[in-house]
Amino acid sequence: MALQKKKTPMKEQAPEERIKNFNEVPFGYSDDEAVVEAERCLQCKHQPCVEGCPVHVPIPQFIQAVIDGDVEEAGQILKSKNNLPAVCGRVCPQEEQCENVCVMGIKNEPVAIGRLERYVADYNMERGSDKSSAAELEKMKVPELEGRKAAVIGAGPAGLTAAADLAKYGLDVTIFEALHETGGVLRYGIPEFRLPKKIVDQEVEAIKELGVDIQLNVVVGKSITVDELFAKGYESVFIGVGAGLPRFLNIPGENLNGVYSANEFLTRVNLMKAFKYPEYKTPVVVGDKVAVVGAGNVAMDAARTAKRLGAEDVYIVYRRAEEQMPARSEEIHHAQEEGIEFKLLNNPVAIHGEDGRVARMECQQMKLGEKDDSGRRRPIPIEGSNWMLDLDTVIIAIGQNPNPLLTSNTKDLKTKSWGGIEVNDDQQTSREGVYAGGDVVTGAATVIKAMGAGKTAAENIKNYLLEKSKK
Amino acid sequence: MYKVLKKEKLVPTITKLKIVAPLIAEKTKPGNFIILRVDEKGERVPLTIADYDREEGSITIIFQEVGYSTKKLGKLEVGDCLQDLVGPLGHHIDMEDCKKVVLLGGGTGTALLYPKVKGFYEQGAEVISITGVRTKNLIILEDELNEYSDKLYIATDDGSYGIHGFVTEILKDVLKDEKDIDLVVAIGPVPMMKAVADMTEEYGIETIVSLNAIMVDGTGMCGACRVTVGGETKFTCFDGPSFDAHQVDFEELMNRLNFYQNEEEDVAKANSAEEVN
């Protein structure tokens, strides 16, 4: 059989259809499509893809199981390293990770590892065979840790992963989550059309079945402090509270009505289900003309959400150029297909209002100069190039910093100037027994990196507790 | 779960609920607030913690039934549970070093004022309380305020009870008559708070207001509640809810509070349709 050079396509909703609903855009592979794609894997001996994955999923092995027709086994292989495979298969930037180093990708398109992961996870979820096997769990269990208490703060990807692994080691794990739902950014940030919430529910359910207790509506730093957790008998704490503090532009007019942070806009729509308003009681207001400032994944999510809420013209306003946009190429492509207009090399300098509401945004054109610290060419304003964009709504998606609520209320926890928690290679903080990982350490990054950090932290917490009990 | 222990209608549209919440009761101080969600489809609503009982593990909220969520909340009976309750949120008011305080509450603002009146009184300050409502049958918490105030002035807009007039008019006299006021605290409708701020500024008396901005998460992650204070953007939920009244941009706050007016009316209509069922 001739080698199939390109990835097996994944069917998806047509753009003109999908902008009218919040259903997931890609449909996922059928059994046949999955096997066809799996057979493109060369089963290389040195397996660069595994190194490219932040949690080191044994990729060729699970793909081989798909070829062998044992999707359940493939699922167990995935679960041995990845506690949230249905999520990762959907939202990982594979082009920068596992698929970036796939040998097939040198001359052709890489193997569609993400799509296969998604296929396997969905297949097992539908059949209820997505739980880790008893044999697998037995293998990870550490008798000395059984029944000892570990606390995890934040139920996002980092916290969920750390909690799942700690429970697998035999610890008594409690997650404390500030919001009324689990998932962190998976719940409030990433929209339904990219990550259906029932997928998040099912992944969380599987983690609960490992014995993890999840306490919602608990704001650590306010409802309870880290010191009090230790006093209550928790022997270690993992902090995975993310980077949830939105950055604003600090330009005139930013507090006009109709200006949202992307966090607020997406939280209203995703967590509070404002897209089902008024059945759900949280409102969100978008007009006909919406500008999203920024060009990361959050910006793409916000723009595509605004379109689905009925906005006619949705613009991405970004101060750099196309090749510097930080969003996944797939999401940029989806946004373009859905009619999102890109106003690149434009920087907002003021928002102007009428009767207290956004009416237009003043943008200044930019050109690219020398490379800056981030290795990207620096945007330089062009004098006298200001112009006006008529708008009803502006959504600011220029990044987030760690929320100081927890760090400012925790004694002796060292942080960096921008608010991130300081950790060593073991994910350990300046306080004994306290570990941290995910966006609260790195600043806004990816789901899988947060999971990788959660995994590393769990392993080191295990070692720390074993060491501690020897003393 | 967050069970309702006690319910009391203070006046037809203002309800007091005592709710089981041991973790919140343990930590609460005057000035803190909670966010609640009545049911699965409900929105997140911020409310001041009006009282708390650490031993019993309960908190008390007092709210005016103005929209969909507060009306639904008002329908809860003893034994019913709230879907979600989180807190205590926001910064509490720093009460030390205050020997003489004037506290003003307008309308339901009085309910939010009460925990501060009690707090200041209990830590030994001389407390002058001023409360104002439209008319006699809307007066709330008179006995409680009396218990924890050295002086209590009650005003009605129509003169049906107490002093005929607005709280700001009483404040004017109090500022003239009383000496050595360390602090003024005002809670109520934005125009009232603004009027108080203007008045005390002339006397150079430190004044704080508790702002009722629109909130979603209440933990500092979205900025829905942002206000301009001293020319800087602050998040009411995280940096507040109490701020230096002389620094607050009240006009901007008022504008932002009105943003969802149409949607609130829609939900109210949808709600009355649901009630028919």
PDB file of N, CA and C in Angstrom, chain B residues 184-240:
ATOM      1  N   VAL B 184     -16.528  58.402  58.243  1.00  0.00           N
ATOM      2  CA  VAL B 184     -17.922  58.288  57.813  1.00  0.00           C
ATOM      3  C   VAL B 184     -18.017  57.098  56.866  1.00  0.00           C
ATOM      4  N   VAL B 185     -19.047  56.281  57.066  1.00  0.00           N
ATOM      5  CA  VAL B 185     -19.264  55.130  56.192  1.00  0.00           C
ATOM      6  C   VAL B 185     -20.629  55.290  55.543  1.00  0.00           C
ATOM      7  N   ALA B 186     -20.694  55.200  54.212  1.00  0.00           N
ATOM      8  CA  ALA B 186     -21.984  55.362  53.535  1.00  0.00           C
ATOM      9  C   ALA B 186     -22.257  54.186  52.610  1.00  0.00           C
ATOM     10  N   ILE B 187     -23.458  53.632  52.736  1.00  0.00           N
ATOM     11  CA  ILE B 187     -23.843  52.527  51.868  1.00  0.00           C
ATOM     12  C   ILE B 187     -25.276  52.744  51.403  1.00  0.00           C
ATOM     13  N   GLY B 188     -25.443  52.704  50.093  1.00  0.00           N
ATOM     14  CA  GLY B 188     -26.791  52.905  49.566  1.00  0.00           C
ATOM     15  C   GLY B 188     -26.732  53.172  48.088  1.00  0.00           C
ATOM     16  N   PRO B 189     -27.771  53.796  47.544  1.00  0.00           N
ATOM     17  CA  PRO B 189     -27.773  54.116  46.112  1.00  0.00           C
ATOM     18  C   PRO B 189     -26.592  55.034  45.760  1.00  0.00           C
ATOM     19  N   VAL B 190     -26.111  54.909  44.537  1.00  0.00           N
ATOM     20  CA  VAL B 190     -24.920  55.673  44.129  1.00  0.00           C
ATOM     21  C   VAL B 190     -25.088  57.185  44.339  1.00  0.00           C
ATOM     22  N   PRO B 191     -26.228  57.797  43.968  1.00  0.00           N
ATOM     23  CA  PRO B 191     -26.335  59.248  44.167  1.00  0.00           C
ATOM     24  C   PRO B 191     -26.215  59.647  45.640  1.00  0.00           C
ATOM     25  N   MET B 192     -26.742  58.806  46.517  1.00  0.00           N
ATOM     26  CA  MET B 192     -26.626  59.089  47.945  1.00  0.00           C
ATOM     27  C   MET B 192     -25.168  59.027  48.393  1.00  0.00           C
ATOM     28  N   MET B 193     -24.461  58.001  47.937  1.00  0.00           N
ATOM     29  CA  MET B 193     -23.056  57.872  48.341  1.00  0.00           C
ATOM     30  C   MET B 193     -22.231  59.040  47.825  1.00  0.00           C
ATOM     31  N   LYS B 194     -22.560  59.457  46.594  1.00  0.00           N
ATOM     32  CA  LYS B 194     -21.831  60.575  45.998  1.00  0.00           C
ATOM     33  C   LYS B 194     -22.085  61.862  46.788  1.00  0.00           C
ATOM     34  N   ALA B 195     -23.349  62.062  47.180  1.00  0.00           N
ATOM     35  CA  ALA B 195     -23.701  63.266  47.941  1.00  0.00           C
ATOM     36  C   ALA B 195     -22.963  63.279  49.275  1.00  0.00           C
ATOM     37  N   VAL B 196     -22.887  62.123  49.920  1.00  0.00           N
ATOM     38  CA  VAL B 196     -22.175  62.031  51.196  1.00  0.00           C
ATOM     39  C   VAL B 196     -20.696  62.380  50.987  1.00  0.00           C
ATOM     40  N   ALA B 197     -20.126  61.818  49.927  1.00  0.00           N
ATOM     41  CA  ALA B 197     -18.706  62.060  49.657  1.00  0.00           C
ATOM     42  C   ALA B 197     -18.440  63.547  49.465  1.00  0.00           C
ATOM     43  N   ASP B 198     -19.300  64.208  48.714  1.00  0.00           N
ATOM     44  CA  ASP B 198     -19.125  65.641  48.467  1.00  0.00           C
ATOM     45  C   ASP B 198     -19.180  66.434  49.783  1.00  0.00           C
ATOM     46  N   MET B 199     -20.115  66.010  50.634  1.00  0.00           N
ATOM     47  CA  MET B 199     -20.315  66.710  51.889  1.00  0.00           C
ATOM     48  C   MET B 199     -19.125  66.568  52.839  1.00  0.00           C
ATOM     49  N   THR B 200     -18.642  65.345  52.989  1.00  0.00           N
ATOM     50  CA  THR B 200     -17.563  65.120  53.960  1.00  0.00           C
ATOM     51  C   THR B 200     -16.222  65.656  53.463  1.00  0.00           C
ATOM     52  N   GLU B 201     -16.112  65.776  52.149  1.00  0.00           N
ATOM     53  CA  GLU B 201     -14.866  66.280  51.589  1.00  0.00           C
ATOM     54  C   GLU B 201     -14.601  67.701  52.096  1.00  0.00           C
ATOM     55  N   GLU B 202     -15.673  68.468  52.205  1.00  0.00           N
ATOM     56  CA  GLU B 202     -15.536  69.843  52.697  1.00  0.00           C
ATOM     57  C   GLU B 202     -14.960  69.873  54.099  1.00  0.00           C
ATOM     58  N   TYR B 203     -15.346  68.873  54.889  1.00  0.00           N
ATOM     59  CA  TYR B 203     -14.875  68.824  56.277  1.00  0.00           C
ATOM     60  C   TYR B 203     -13.549  68.069  56.396  1.00  0.00           C
ATOM     61  N   GLY B 204     -13.117  67.485  55.304  1.00  0.00           N
ATOM     62  CA  GLY B 204     -11.882  66.703  55.329  1.00  0.00           C
ATOM     63  C   GLY B 204     -11.980  65.455  56.194  1.00  0.00           C
ATOM     64  N   ILE B 205     -13.162  64.864  56.278  1.00  0.00           N
ATOM     65  CA  ILE B 205     -13.324  63.650  57.085  1.00  0.00           C
ATOM     66  C   ILE B 205     -13.194  62.421  56.198  1.00  0.00           C
ATOM     67  N   GLU B 206     -12.377  61.498  56.621  1.00  0.00           N
ATOM     68  CA  GLU B 206     -12.189  60.251  55.868  1.00  0.00           C
ATOM     69  C   GLU B 206     -13.534  59.551  55.711  1.00  0.00           C
ATOM     70  N   THR B 207     -13.815  59.115  54.488  1.00  0.00           N
ATOM     71  CA  THR B 207     -15.126  58.511  54.222  1.00  0.00           C
ATOM     72  C   THR B 207     -14.953  57.275  53.360  1.00  0.00           C
ATOM     73  N   ILE B 208     -15.625  56.205  53.743  1.00  0.00           N
ATOM     74  CA  ILE B 208     -15.586  55.035  52.874  1.00  0.00           C
ATOM     75  C   ILE B 208     -16.988  54.644  52.419  1.00  0.00           C
ATOM     76  N   VAL B 209     -17.033  54.151  51.195  1.00  0.00           N
ATOM     77  CA  VAL B 209     -18.303  53.674  50.630  1.00  0.00           C
ATOM     78  C   VAL B 209     -18.115  52.208  50.238  1.00  0.00           C
ATOM     79  N   SER B 210     -19.182  51.463  50.321  1.00  0.00           N
ATOM     80  CA  SER B 210     -19.129  50.065  49.918  1.00  0.00           C
ATOM     81  C   SER B 210     -19.850  49.967  48.579  1.00  0.00           C
ATOM     82  N   LEU B 211     -19.108  49.575  47.549  1.00  0.00           N
ATOM     83  CA  LEU B 211     -19.659  49.653  46.194  1.00  0.00           C
ATOM     84  C   LEU B 211     -20.347  48.353  45.769  1.00  0.00           C
ATOM     85  N   ASN B 212     -21.425  48.529  45.029  1.00  0.00           N
ATOM     86  CA  ASN B 212     -22.257  47.391  44.622  1.00  0.00           C
ATOM     87  C   ASN B 212     -22.116  47.136  43.123  1.00  0.00           C
ATOM     88  N   ALA B 213     -20.865  47.024  42.643  1.00  0.00           N
ATOM     89  CA  ALA B 213     -20.639  46.835  41.206  1.00  0.00           C
ATOM     90  C   ALA B 213     -21.188  45.484  40.739  1.00  0.00           C
ATOM     91  N   ILE B 214     -21.379  45.355  39.418  1.00  0.00           N
ATOM     92  CA  ILE B 214     -21.793  44.075  38.841  1.00  0.00           C
ATOM     93  C   ILE B 214     -20.635  43.097  38.970  1.00  0.00           C
ATOM     94  N   MET B 215     -20.924  41.904  39.439  1.00  0.00           N
ATOM     95  CA  MET B 215     -19.867  40.903  39.607  1.00  0.00           C
ATOM     96  C   MET B 215     -20.243  39.599  38.926  1.00  0.00           C
ATOM     97  N   VAL B 216     -19.240  38.806  38.588  1.00  0.00           N
ATOM     98  CA  VAL B 216     -19.497  37.461  38.079  1.00  0.00           C
ATOM     99  C   VAL B 216     -18.856  36.455  39.043  1.00  0.00           C
ATOM    100  N   ASP B 217     -17.525  36.376  39.027  1.00  0.00           N
ATOM    101  CA  ASP B 217     -16.888  35.360  39.877  1.00  0.00           C
ATOM    102  C   ASP B 217     -16.645  35.855  41.301  1.00  0.00           C
ATOM    103  N   GLY B 218     -16.335  37.138  41.461  1.00  0.00           N
ATOM    104  CA  GLY B 218     -16.101  37.679  42.803  1.00  0.00           C
ATOM    105  C   GLY B 218     -14.738  37.348  43.384  1.00  0.00           C
ATOM    106  N   THR B 219     -13.840  36.791  42.565  1.00  0.00           N
ATOM    107  CA  THR B 219     -12.518  36.422  43.076  1.00  0.00           C
ATOM    108  C   THR B 219     -11.394  37.111  42.310  1.00  0.00           C
ATOM    109  N   GLY B 220     -11.724  38.060  41.468  1.00  0.00           N
ATOM    110  CA  GLY B 220     -10.689  38.832  40.774  1.00  0.00           C
ATOM    111  C   GLY B 220     -10.266  38.283  39.430  1.00  0.00           C
ATOM    112  N   MET B 221     -11.045  37.397  38.849  1.00  0.00           N
ATOM    113  CA  MET B 221     -10.585  36.812  37.592  1.00  0.00           C
ATOM    114  C   MET B 221     -11.227  37.409  36.341  1.00  0.00           C
ATOM    115  N   CYS B 222     -12.160  38.356  36.483  1.00  0.00           N
ATOM    116  CA  CYS B 222     -12.787  38.824  35.240  1.00  0.00           C
ATOM    117  C   CYS B 222     -12.826  40.335  35.059  1.00  0.00           C
ATOM    118  N   GLY B 223     -12.867  41.085  36.136  1.00  0.00           N
ATOM    119  CA  GLY B 223     -12.880  42.535  35.986  1.00  0.00           C
ATOM    120  C   GLY B 223     -14.240  43.136  35.662  1.00  0.00           C
ATOM    121  N   ALA B 224     -15.304  42.341  35.771  1.00  0.00           N
ATOM    122  CA  ALA B 224     -16.653  42.877  35.540  1.00  0.00           C
ATOM    123  C   ALA B 224     -16.940  44.010  36.519  1.00  0.00           C
ATOM    124  N   CYS B 225     -16.383  43.908  37.717  1.00  0.00           N
ATOM    125  CA  CYS B 225     -16.687  44.853  38.797  1.00  0.00           C
ATOM    126  C   CYS B 225     -15.696  46.002  38.854  1.00  0.00           C
ATOM    127  N   ARG B 226     -14.970  46.261  37.766  1.00  0.00           N
ATOM    128  CA  ARG B 226     -13.925  47.278  37.869  1.00  0.00           C
ATOM    129  C   ARG B 226     -14.517  48.678  38.018  1.00  0.00           C
ATOM    130  N   VAL B 227     -13.841  49.450  38.827  1.00  0.00           N
ATOM    131  CA  VAL B 227     -14.235  50.835  39.084  1.00  0.00           C
ATOM    132  C   VAL B 227     -12.973  51.674  39.022  1.00  0.00           C
ATOM    133  N   THR B 228     -13.155  52.964  38.797  1.00  0.00           N
ATOM    134  CA  THR B 228     -11.990  53.834  38.810  1.00  0.00           C
ATOM    135  C   THR B 228     -11.905  54.509  40.168  1.00  0.00           C
ATOM    136  N   VAL B 229     -10.806  54.302  40.845  1.00  0.00           N
ATOM    137  CA  VAL B 229     -10.592  54.897  42.167  1.00  0.00           C
ATOM    138  C   VAL B 229      -9.256  55.638  42.125  1.00  0.00           C
ATOM    139  N   GLY B 230      -9.314  56.932  42.347  1.00  0.00           N
ATOM    140  CA  GLY B 230      -8.097  57.742  42.298  1.00  0.00           C
ATOM    141  C   GLY B 230      -7.406  57.644  40.945  1.00  0.00           C
ATOM    142  N   GLY B 231      -8.203  57.524  39.891  1.00  0.00           N
ATOM    143  CA  GLY B 231      -7.663  57.482  38.536  1.00  0.00           C
ATOM    144  C   GLY B 231      -7.162  56.107  38.114  1.00  0.00           C
ATOM    145  N   GLU B 232      -7.219  55.143  39.029  1.00  0.00           N
ATOM    146  CA  GLU B 232      -6.740  53.797  38.683  1.00  0.00           C
ATOM    147  C   GLU B 232      -7.889  52.809  38.640  1.00  0.00           C
ATOM    148  N   THR B 233      -7.777  51.809  37.757  1.00  0.00           N
ATOM    149  CA  THR B 233      -8.801  50.773  37.706  1.00  0.00           C
ATOM    150  C   THR B 233      -8.595  49.787  38.850  1.00  0.00           C
ATOM    151  N   LYS B 234      -9.663  49.570  39.611  1.00  0.00           N
ATOM    152  CA  LYS B 234      -9.621  48.604  40.715  1.00  0.00           C
ATOM    153  C   LYS B 234     -10.748  47.594  40.519  1.00  0.00           C
ATOM    154  N   PHE B 235     -10.535  46.388  41.038  1.00  0.00           N
ATOM    155  CA  PHE B 235     -11.599  45.392  41.017  1.00  0.00           C
ATOM    156  C   PHE B 235     -12.333  45.441  42.360  1.00  0.00           C
ATOM    157  N   THR B 236     -13.629  45.718  42.319  1.00  0.00           N
ATOM    158  CA  THR B 236     -14.389  45.842  43.564  1.00  0.00           C
ATOM    159  C   THR B 236     -14.317  44.569  44.406  1.00  0.00           C
ATOM    160  N   CYS B 237     -14.369  43.422  43.745  1.00  0.00           N
ATOM    161  CA  CYS B 237     -14.408  42.156  44.493  1.00  0.00           C
ATOM    162  C   CYS B 237     -13.103  41.873  45.205  1.00  0.00           C
ATOM    163  N   PHE B 238     -12.005  42.280  44.609  1.00  0.00           N
ATOM    164  CA  PHE B 238     -10.693  41.952  45.165  1.00  0.00           C
ATOM    165  C   PHE B 238     -10.114  43.114  45.966  1.00  0.00           C
ATOM    166  N   ASP B 239     -10.124  44.315  45.398  1.00  0.00           N
ATOM    167  CA  ASP B 239      -9.549  45.480  46.065  1.00  0.00           C
ATOM    168  C   ASP B 239     -10.532  46.107  47.052  1.00  0.00           C
ATOM    169  N   GLY B 240     -11.823  45.830  46.876  1.00  0.00           N
ATOM    170  CA  GLY B 240     -12.877  46.429  47.689  1.00  0.00           C
ATOM    171  C   GLY B 240     -13.567  45.397  48.547  1.00  0.00           C
TER     172      GLY B 240
END
